[in-house]
mmCIF file of C-alpha atoms in Angstrom:
data_model
loop_
_atom_site.group_PDB
_atom_site.id
_atom_site.type_symbol
_atom_site.label_atom_id
_atom_site.label_comp_id
_atom_site.label_asym_id
_atom_site.label_seq_id
_atom_site.Cartn_x
_atom_site.Cartn_y
_atom_site.Cartn_z
ATOM 1 C CA UNK A 1 116.347 82.085 170.154
ATOM 2 C CA UNK A 2 112.919 81.847 168.685
ATOM 3 C CA UNK A 3 112.627 85.598 167.664
ATOM 4 C CA UNK A 4 110.462 85.294 164.640
ATOM 5 C CA UNK A 5 107.909 83.061 166.344
ATOM 6 C CA UNK A 6 107.833 85.612 169.447
ATOM 7 C CA UNK A 7 107.226 88.534 167.078
ATOM 8 C CA UNK A 8 104.624 86.805 165.152
ATOM 9 C CA UNK A 9 102.568 86.114 168.246
ATOM 10 C CA UNK A 10 101.581 89.598 168.209
ATOM 11 C CA UNK A 11 99.042 90.861 165.788
ATOM 12 C CA UNK A 12 100.957 92.501 162.908
ATOM 13 C CA UNK A 13 104.315 92.059 164.845
ATOM 14 C CA UNK A 14 106.212 91.610 161.970
ATOM 15 C CA UNK A 15 105.939 95.086 160.979
ATOM 16 C CA UNK A 16 105.119 96.926 164.376
ATOM 17 C CA UNK A 17 107.841 95.379 166.197
ATOM 18 C CA UNK A 18 110.509 96.777 164.083
ATOM 19 C CA UNK A 19 108.910 100.075 163.955
ATOM 20 C CA UNK A 20 108.729 100.461 167.677
ATOM 21 C CA UNK A 21 112.478 99.459 168.040
ATOM 22 C CA UNK A 22 113.483 101.987 165.430
ATOM 23 C CA UNK A 23 111.509 104.696 167.258
ATOM 24 C CA UNK A 24 113.336 103.982 170.488
ATOM 25 C CA UNK A 25 116.750 104.081 168.591
ATOM 26 C CA UNK A 26 115.653 107.459 166.889
ATOM 27 C CA UNK A 27 114.685 108.976 170.341
ATOM 28 C CA UNK A 28 117.747 107.952 172.303
ATOM 29 C CA UNK A 29 120.652 107.417 169.916
ATOM 30 C CA UNK A 30 119.513 109.196 166.710
ATOM 31 C CA UNK A 31 122.893 108.772 164.803
ATOM 32 C CA UNK A 32 123.068 105.196 165.361
ATOM 33 C CA UNK A 33 121.958 104.350 161.676
ATOM 34 C CA UNK A 34 123.519 107.510 159.983
ATOM 35 C CA UNK A 35 127.012 106.141 159.284
ATOM 36 C CA UNK A 36 126.656 105.955 155.389
ATOM 37 C CA UNK A 37 126.609 103.167 152.926
ATOM 38 C CA UNK A 38 124.299 100.512 152.924
ATOM 39 C CA UNK A 39 123.453 100.723 156.792
ATOM 40 C CA UNK A 40 122.047 104.186 156.013
ATOM 41 C CA UNK A 41 120.346 103.339 152.811
ATOM 42 C CA UNK A 42 118.794 100.384 154.235
ATOM 43 C CA UNK A 43 117.923 101.437 158.079
ATOM 44 C CA UNK A 44 117.098 105.081 157.813
ATOM 45 C CA UNK A 45 114.300 106.900 156.407
ATOM 46 C CA UNK A 46 115.891 107.219 153.201
ATOM 47 C CA UNK A 47 115.118 103.512 152.197
ATOM 48 C CA UNK A 48 111.411 103.997 152.881
ATOM 49 C CA UNK A 49 110.543 104.578 149.358
ATOM 50 C CA UNK A 50 112.648 102.136 147.755
ATOM 51 C CA UNK A 51 111.276 99.363 149.963
ATOM 52 C CA UNK A 52 107.764 100.655 149.221
ATOM 53 C CA UNK A 53 108.324 100.513 145.475
ATOM 54 C CA UNK A 54 109.770 97.025 145.850
ATOM 55 C CA UNK A 55 106.811 95.927 148.060
ATOM 56 C CA UNK A 56 104.295 97.377 145.193
ATOM 57 C CA UNK A 57 106.100 95.727 142.608
ATOM 58 C CA UNK A 58 105.802 92.492 144.565
ATOM 59 C CA UNK A 59 102.195 92.697 145.705
ATOM 60 C CA UNK A 60 101.334 93.748 142.044
ATOM 61 C CA UNK A 61 102.906 90.619 140.744
ATOM 62 C CA UNK A 62 100.676 88.520 142.833
ATOM 63 C CA UNK A 63 97.417 90.109 141.527
ATOM 64 C CA UNK A 64 95.616 88.367 138.517
ATOM 65 C CA UNK A 65 94.188 90.944 136.075
ATOM 66 C CA UNK A 66 90.809 89.092 136.679
ATOM 67 C CA UNK A 67 90.833 90.020 140.404
ATOM 68 C CA UNK A 68 91.309 93.830 139.485
ATOM 69 C CA UNK A 69 87.504 94.310 139.946
ATOM 70 C CA UNK A 70 87.015 92.595 142.974
ATOM 71 C CA UNK A 71 89.863 94.698 144.685
ATOM 72 C CA UNK A 72 87.975 97.849 143.595
ATOM 73 C CA UNK A 73 84.819 96.814 144.661
ATOM 74 C CA UNK A 74 85.827 95.833 147.964
ATOM 75 C CA UNK A 75 88.500 97.975 148.877
ATOM 76 C CA UNK A 76 87.966 100.896 146.556
ATOM 77 C CA UNK A 77 84.233 101.309 148.369
ATOM 78 C CA UNK A 78 86.250 101.314 151.731
ATOM 79 C CA UNK A 79 88.865 103.887 150.594
ATOM 80 C CA UNK A 80 85.808 106.110 149.154
ATOM 81 C CA UNK A 81 84.205 106.181 152.759
ATOM 82 C CA UNK A 82 87.491 106.862 154.482
ATOM 83 C CA UNK A 83 88.256 109.680 151.857
ATOM 84 C CA UNK A 84 84.627 111.144 152.229
ATOM 85 C CA UNK A 85 84.630 111.137 156.085
ATOM 86 C CA UNK A 86 88.075 112.905 156.037
ATOM 87 C CA UNK A 87 86.907 115.664 153.611
ATOM 88 C CA UNK A 88 83.711 116.129 155.446
ATOM 89 C CA UNK A 89 85.545 116.539 158.802
ATOM 90 C CA UNK A 90 87.848 118.779 157.101
ATOM 91 C CA UNK A 91 85.423 121.223 155.625
ATOM 92 C CA UNK A 92 83.112 121.407 158.610
ATOM 93 C CA UNK A 93 86.299 122.011 160.925
ATOM 94 C CA UNK A 94 87.696 124.716 158.574
ATOM 95 C CA UNK A 95 84.045 126.533 158.112
ATOM 96 C CA UNK A 96 83.254 126.376 161.831
ATOM 97 C CA UNK A 97 86.747 126.918 163.552
ATOM 98 C CA UNK A 98 89.179 127.937 160.748
ATOM 99 C CA UNK A 99 92.740 126.660 160.532
ATOM 100 C CA UNK A 100 92.809 126.728 164.509
ATOM 101 C CA UNK A 101 90.598 123.897 164.997
ATOM 102 C CA UNK A 102 89.245 122.939 168.453
ATOM 103 C CA UNK A 103 90.475 121.487 171.763
ATOM 104 C CA UNK A 104 94.132 122.711 170.879
ATOM 105 C CA UNK A 105 94.009 120.437 167.792
ATOM 106 C CA UNK A 106 94.511 122.267 164.643
ATOM 107 C CA UNK A 107 92.347 121.468 161.508
ATOM 108 C CA UNK A 108 95.395 120.374 159.711
ATOM 109 C CA UNK A 109 96.170 117.830 162.653
ATOM 110 C CA UNK A 110 92.671 116.391 162.141
ATOM 111 C CA UNK A 111 92.551 115.930 158.560
ATOM 112 C CA UNK A 112 96.395 114.754 158.376
ATOM 113 C CA UNK A 113 95.113 111.932 160.898
ATOM 114 C CA UNK A 114 91.650 111.130 159.324
ATOM 115 C CA UNK A 115 93.028 110.731 155.719
ATOM 116 C CA UNK A 116 95.983 108.555 156.598
ATOM 117 C CA UNK A 117 96.206 104.939 156.973
ATOM 118 C CA UNK A 118 99.394 102.448 157.275
ATOM 119 C CA UNK A 119 99.337 100.040 154.219
ATOM 120 C CA UNK A 120 102.344 98.229 155.900
ATOM 121 C CA UNK A 121 100.242 97.272 159.000
ATOM 122 C CA UNK A 122 97.273 96.448 156.774
ATOM 123 C CA UNK A 123 99.288 93.993 154.866
ATOM 124 C CA UNK A 124 100.760 92.470 158.020
ATOM 125 C CA UNK A 125 97.330 92.144 159.333
ATOM 126 C CA UNK A 126 95.754 90.737 156.147
ATOM 127 C CA UNK A 127 98.497 88.272 155.896
ATOM 128 C CA UNK A 128 97.050 86.587 159.050
ATOM 129 C CA UNK A 129 93.312 87.142 158.538
ATOM 130 C CA UNK A 130 92.630 88.116 154.872
ATOM 131 C CA UNK A 131 93.037 86.730 151.509
ATOM 132 C CA UNK A 132 94.752 87.463 148.245
ATOM 133 C CA UNK A 133 92.205 90.129 147.419
ATOM 134 C CA UNK A 134 93.124 91.831 150.583
ATOM 135 C CA UNK A 135 96.793 91.742 149.974
ATOM 136 C CA UNK A 136 96.440 92.957 146.457
ATOM 137 C CA UNK A 137 94.767 96.159 148.068
ATOM 138 C CA UNK A 138 97.993 97.149 149.389
ATOM 139 C CA UNK A 139 98.584 99.074 146.289
ATOM 140 C CA UNK A 140 95.578 100.959 146.620
ATOM 141 C CA UNK A 141 95.879 101.933 150.181
ATOM 142 C CA UNK A 142 99.312 103.068 149.265
ATOM 143 C CA UNK A 143 98.039 105.846 147.134
ATOM 144 C CA UNK A 144 95.652 106.811 149.903
ATOM 145 C CA UNK A 145 98.388 107.471 152.528
ATOM 146 C CA UNK A 146 100.262 109.993 150.283
ATOM 147 C CA UNK A 147 100.620 113.481 152.623
ATOM 148 C CA UNK A 148 99.254 115.117 149.413
ATOM 149 C CA UNK A 149 95.674 113.789 150.133
ATOM 150 C CA UNK A 150 95.341 116.176 153.316
ATOM 151 C CA UNK A 151 96.947 118.795 151.270
ATOM 152 C CA UNK A 152 94.229 118.334 148.541
ATOM 153 C CA UNK A 153 91.456 118.575 151.089
ATOM 154 C CA UNK A 154 92.701 121.584 152.940
ATOM 155 C CA UNK A 155 94.111 123.407 149.734
ATOM 156 C CA UNK A 156 90.916 122.694 147.969
ATOM 157 C CA UNK A 157 89.520 126.236 148.886
ATOM 158 C CA UNK A 158 92.770 128.116 148.627
ATOM 159 C CA UNK A 159 93.624 126.468 144.998
ATOM 160 C CA UNK A 160 96.724 124.562 146.145
ATOM 161 C CA UNK A 161 97.862 122.218 143.370
ATOM 162 C CA UNK A 162 97.555 118.682 143.591
ATOM 163 C CA UNK A 163 100.936 116.626 142.536
ATOM 164 C CA UNK A 164 99.743 114.359 140.024
ATOM 165 C CA UNK A 165 103.091 113.203 138.916
ATOM 166 C CA UNK A 166 103.557 111.886 142.508
ATOM 167 C CA UNK A 167 100.788 109.914 142.146
ATOM 168 C CA UNK A 168 101.823 108.322 138.964
ATOM 169 C CA UNK A 169 105.293 107.626 140.430
ATOM 170 C CA UNK A 170 103.779 105.427 143.078
ATOM 171 C CA UNK A 171 101.610 103.512 140.652
ATOM 172 C CA UNK A 172 104.401 102.655 138.268
ATOM 173 C CA UNK A 173 105.965 99.768 140.153
ATOM 174 C CA UNK A 174 102.629 98.076 141.109
ATOM 175 C CA UNK A 175 101.360 98.167 137.671
ATOM 176 C CA UNK A 176 104.584 96.978 136.351
ATOM 177 C CA UNK A 177 104.447 94.053 138.906
ATOM 178 C CA UNK A 178 100.993 93.287 137.497
ATOM 179 C CA UNK A 179 101.993 93.369 134.202
ATOM 180 C CA UNK A 180 104.997 90.894 134.374
ATOM 181 C CA UNK A 181 103.305 88.495 136.924
ATOM 182 C CA UNK A 182 100.504 88.093 134.639
ATOM 183 C CA UNK A 183 102.620 87.760 131.510
ATOM 184 C CA UNK A 184 105.127 85.120 133.372
ATOM 185 C CA UNK A 185 103.850 82.632 135.993
ATOM 186 C CA UNK A 186 107.511 82.041 137.024
ATOM 187 C CA UNK A 187 107.903 85.818 138.133
ATOM 188 C CA UNK A 188 104.690 85.381 140.030
ATOM 189 C CA UNK A 189 106.193 82.411 141.885
ATOM 190 C CA UNK A 190 109.553 84.181 142.348
ATOM 191 C CA UNK A 191 108.180 87.166 144.063
ATOM 192 C CA UNK A 192 105.428 85.453 146.006
ATOM 193 C CA UNK A 193 107.504 85.307 149.505
ATOM 194 C CA UNK A 194 109.115 88.761 148.978
ATOM 195 C CA UNK A 195 106.517 90.858 150.935
ATOM 196 C CA UNK A 196 107.117 88.729 154.245
ATOM 197 C CA UNK A 197 110.788 89.394 153.901
ATOM 198 C CA UNK A 198 110.550 93.269 153.337
ATOM 199 C CA UNK A 199 107.795 94.013 156.016
ATOM 200 C CA UNK A 200 110.335 94.354 158.864
ATOM 201 C CA UNK A 201 112.446 96.652 157.134
ATOM 202 C CA UNK A 202 109.727 98.915 155.950
ATOM 203 C CA UNK A 203 108.475 98.831 159.486
ATOM 204 C CA UNK A 204 111.939 99.861 160.787
ATOM 205 C CA UNK A 205 112.258 102.617 158.090
ATOM 206 C CA UNK A 206 108.743 104.184 159.211
ATOM 207 C CA UNK A 207 109.780 104.139 162.849
ATOM 208 C CA UNK A 208 113.484 105.534 162.548
ATOM 209 C CA UNK A 209 112.143 109.214 162.064
ATOM 210 C CA UNK A 210 109.611 109.139 164.902
ATOM 211 C CA UNK A 211 110.667 110.798 168.138
ATOM 212 C CA UNK A 212 109.033 109.252 171.088
ATOM 213 C CA UNK A 213 109.603 112.095 173.617
ATOM 214 C CA UNK A 214 108.160 114.885 171.154
ATOM 215 C CA UNK A 215 105.187 112.429 170.371
ATOM 216 C CA UNK A 216 104.127 111.959 173.870
ATOM 217 C CA UNK A 217 104.301 115.636 174.844
ATOM 218 C CA UNK A 218 101.355 116.173 172.798
ATOM 219 C CA UNK A 219 99.762 114.298 175.830
ATOM 220 C CA UNK A 220 95.975 114.292 176.117
ATOM 221 C CA UNK A 221 95.308 116.170 172.724
ATOM 222 C CA UNK A 222 97.087 113.223 171.006
ATOM 223 C CA UNK A 223 95.034 110.774 172.780
ATOM 224 C CA UNK A 224 92.084 112.416 172.135
ATOM 225 C CA UNK A 225 92.835 112.830 168.401
ATOM 226 C CA UNK A 226 93.535 109.045 168.416
ATOM 227 C CA UNK A 227 89.992 108.602 169.919
ATOM 228 C CA UNK A 228 88.457 110.923 167.143
ATOM 229 C CA UNK A 229 90.306 108.900 164.580
ATOM 230 C CA UNK A 230 88.908 105.683 165.555
ATOM 231 C CA UNK A 231 85.235 106.953 165.995
ATOM 232 C CA UNK A 232 85.347 108.544 162.245
ATOM 233 C CA UNK A 233 86.982 105.943 160.735
ATOM 234 C CA UNK A 234 86.327 102.478 161.951
ATOM 235 C CA UNK A 235 82.530 102.889 162.282
ATOM 236 C CA UNK A 236 81.654 103.940 158.813
ATOM 237 C CA UNK A 237 83.902 101.694 157.287
ATOM 238 C CA UNK A 238 83.229 98.704 159.321
ATOM 239 C CA UNK A 239 79.269 99.195 158.702
ATOM 240 C CA UNK A 240 80.008 99.623 155.100
ATOM 241 C CA UNK A 241 82.380 96.539 154.973
ATOM 242 C CA UNK A 242 79.786 94.234 157.053
ATOM 243 C CA UNK A 243 76.288 95.425 155.920
ATOM 244 C CA UNK A 244 76.923 96.344 152.379
ATOM 245 C CA UNK A 245 79.894 94.447 150.991
ATOM 246 C CA UNK A 246 78.818 91.561 153.371
ATOM 247 C CA UNK A 247 82.382 90.917 154.580
ATOM 248 C CA UNK A 248 83.459 90.024 158.138
ATOM 249 C CA UNK A 249 84.929 93.502 158.873
ATOM 250 C CA UNK A 250 88.405 92.833 159.687
ATOM 251 C CA UNK A 251 89.548 94.675 156.652
ATOM 252 C CA UNK A 252 87.961 97.999 157.414
ATOM 253 C CA UNK A 253 89.622 97.836 160.948
ATOM 254 C CA UNK A 254 93.098 96.979 159.610
ATOM 255 C CA UNK A 255 93.015 100.108 157.668
ATOM 256 C CA UNK A 256 92.656 102.440 160.631
ATOM 257 C CA UNK A 257 96.143 102.979 161.360
ATOM 258 C CA UNK A 258 98.025 106.100 160.902
ATOM 259 C CA UNK A 259 101.243 105.846 158.979
ATOM 260 C CA UNK A 260 104.510 107.465 159.615
ATOM 261 C CA UNK A 261 104.182 109.347 156.429
ATOM 262 C CA UNK A 262 101.373 111.504 157.957
ATOM 263 C CA UNK A 263 104.112 113.136 160.412
ATOM 264 C CA UNK A 264 105.262 114.846 157.120
ATOM 265 C CA UNK A 265 101.883 116.158 156.150
ATOM 266 C CA UNK A 266 101.647 119.311 158.052
ATOM 267 C CA UNK A 267 105.131 120.587 156.813
ATOM 268 C CA UNK A 268 103.828 120.456 153.191
ATOM 269 C CA UNK A 269 100.296 121.735 154.233
ATOM 270 C CA UNK A 270 101.945 124.634 155.934
ATOM 271 C CA UNK A 271 104.108 125.432 153.103
ATOM 272 C CA UNK A 272 101.193 125.270 150.539
ATOM 273 C CA UNK A 273 98.517 127.030 152.468
ATOM 274 C CA UNK A 274 100.246 129.486 154.843
ATOM 275 C CA UNK A 275 97.252 129.898 157.169
ATOM 276 C CA UNK A 276 98.120 126.570 158.768
ATOM 277 C CA UNK A 277 101.852 127.450 159.339
ATOM 278 C CA UNK A 278 101.424 128.568 162.905
ATOM 279 C CA UNK A 279 100.230 125.135 163.956
ATOM 280 C CA UNK A 280 102.833 122.838 162.526
ATOM 281 C CA UNK A 281 104.944 122.002 165.466
ATOM 282 C CA UNK A 282 101.899 121.174 167.749
ATOM 283 C CA UNK A 283 100.442 119.218 164.613
ATOM 284 C CA UNK A 284 103.488 117.127 164.236
ATOM 285 C CA UNK A 285 103.773 116.271 167.928
ATOM 286 C CA UNK A 286 99.982 115.079 167.926
ATOM 287 C CA UNK A 287 100.201 113.245 164.796
ATOM 288 C CA UNK A 288 103.407 111.262 165.847
ATOM 289 C CA UNK A 289 101.352 110.056 168.961
ATOM 290 C CA UNK A 290 98.527 109.128 167.177
ATOM 291 C CA UNK A 291 100.711 107.209 164.838
ATOM 292 C CA UNK A 292 102.394 105.388 167.849
ATOM 293 C CA UNK A 293 99.034 104.677 169.559
ATOM 294 C CA UNK A 294 97.377 103.372 166.492
ATOM 295 C CA UNK A 295 100.255 101.007 165.253
ATOM 296 C CA UNK A 296 99.994 99.303 168.701
ATOM 297 C CA UNK A 297 96.123 99.237 169.066
ATOM 298 C CA UNK A 298 94.748 98.732 165.608
ATOM 299 C CA UNK A 299 96.506 94.982 165.391
ATOM 300 C CA UNK A 300 94.492 94.056 168.533
ATOM 301 C CA UNK A 301 91.446 95.582 167.498
ATOM 302 C CA UNK A 302 91.632 94.086 164.031
ATOM 303 C CA UNK A 303 92.212 90.726 165.909
ATOM 304 C CA UNK A 304 89.164 91.011 168.345
ATOM 305 C CA UNK A 305 87.041 91.849 165.056
ATOM 306 C CA UNK A 306 88.414 88.829 163.147
ATOM 307 C CA UNK A 307 87.783 86.724 166.275
ATOM 308 C CA UNK A 308 84.182 87.805 166.696
ATOM 309 C CA UNK A 309 82.864 88.216 163.127
ATOM 310 C CA UNK A 310 85.317 85.861 161.224
ATOM 311 C CA UNK A 311 88.335 85.836 158.666
ATOM 312 C CA UNK A 312 88.502 85.747 155.068
ATOM 313 C CA UNK A 313 86.516 82.592 153.887
#
């Protein structure tokens, strides 16, 4: 059977396929991977941070120091645009509608989605359409997908603290990889194929906490939130990449995918900023649906953009 070749026919399929399979398992057989030992450690959500840390180390080991400036120029700019849009939307919604939000979608849900990206899907897509600079930006986008980002935005007015140690802990594997990969070229060669091996497992870990039934109960609100996410996220980022950075534009589209980690953001926000607590359950369901929809849609949007405007030269 040609399983791998079949999966790779779909944009980002190396990560998206396992993610969707895991979501199906969690929805209808949630205890299947909770049997303890290596099975639970590798295939449950408890393995997410370990795999993400290993992937950060591997990506860092492939980044020559001389390219860091290029990574920051290209993807640091896109990240800044994304966070500015999320912050502006959050401030406008809080000022105009409060924590309740609009159209049955809380401000917490809007900000959690707009501030999110899925680095795994981004990496899988740039493996097909991007270059080594795009691959190296995986570490940068990992920082941006932390649930503490929307908490920082919504907690700015109420004085909620930002967890700087979580940011440092996220960056340590990445910088350690950069250090060792640049000191010893053999380490760089050893780690080179690692990212492609880890991606399917990371995708599975992201998906194993998603309940499809709960997600789809959000219905039209989740679909509307997805549409708003694409409009606010893609248009400014694509214009910045295509017209200012003079790039094809596929990378800005590839970053517009909501991560599984965003589903956990409302609980952190509700604990830190109590006025958002009444909207916790609805926001969680809506974000879960957006995550599922963007995981499926974004790879095809990226493929279309790469086909129309070109891939990495």
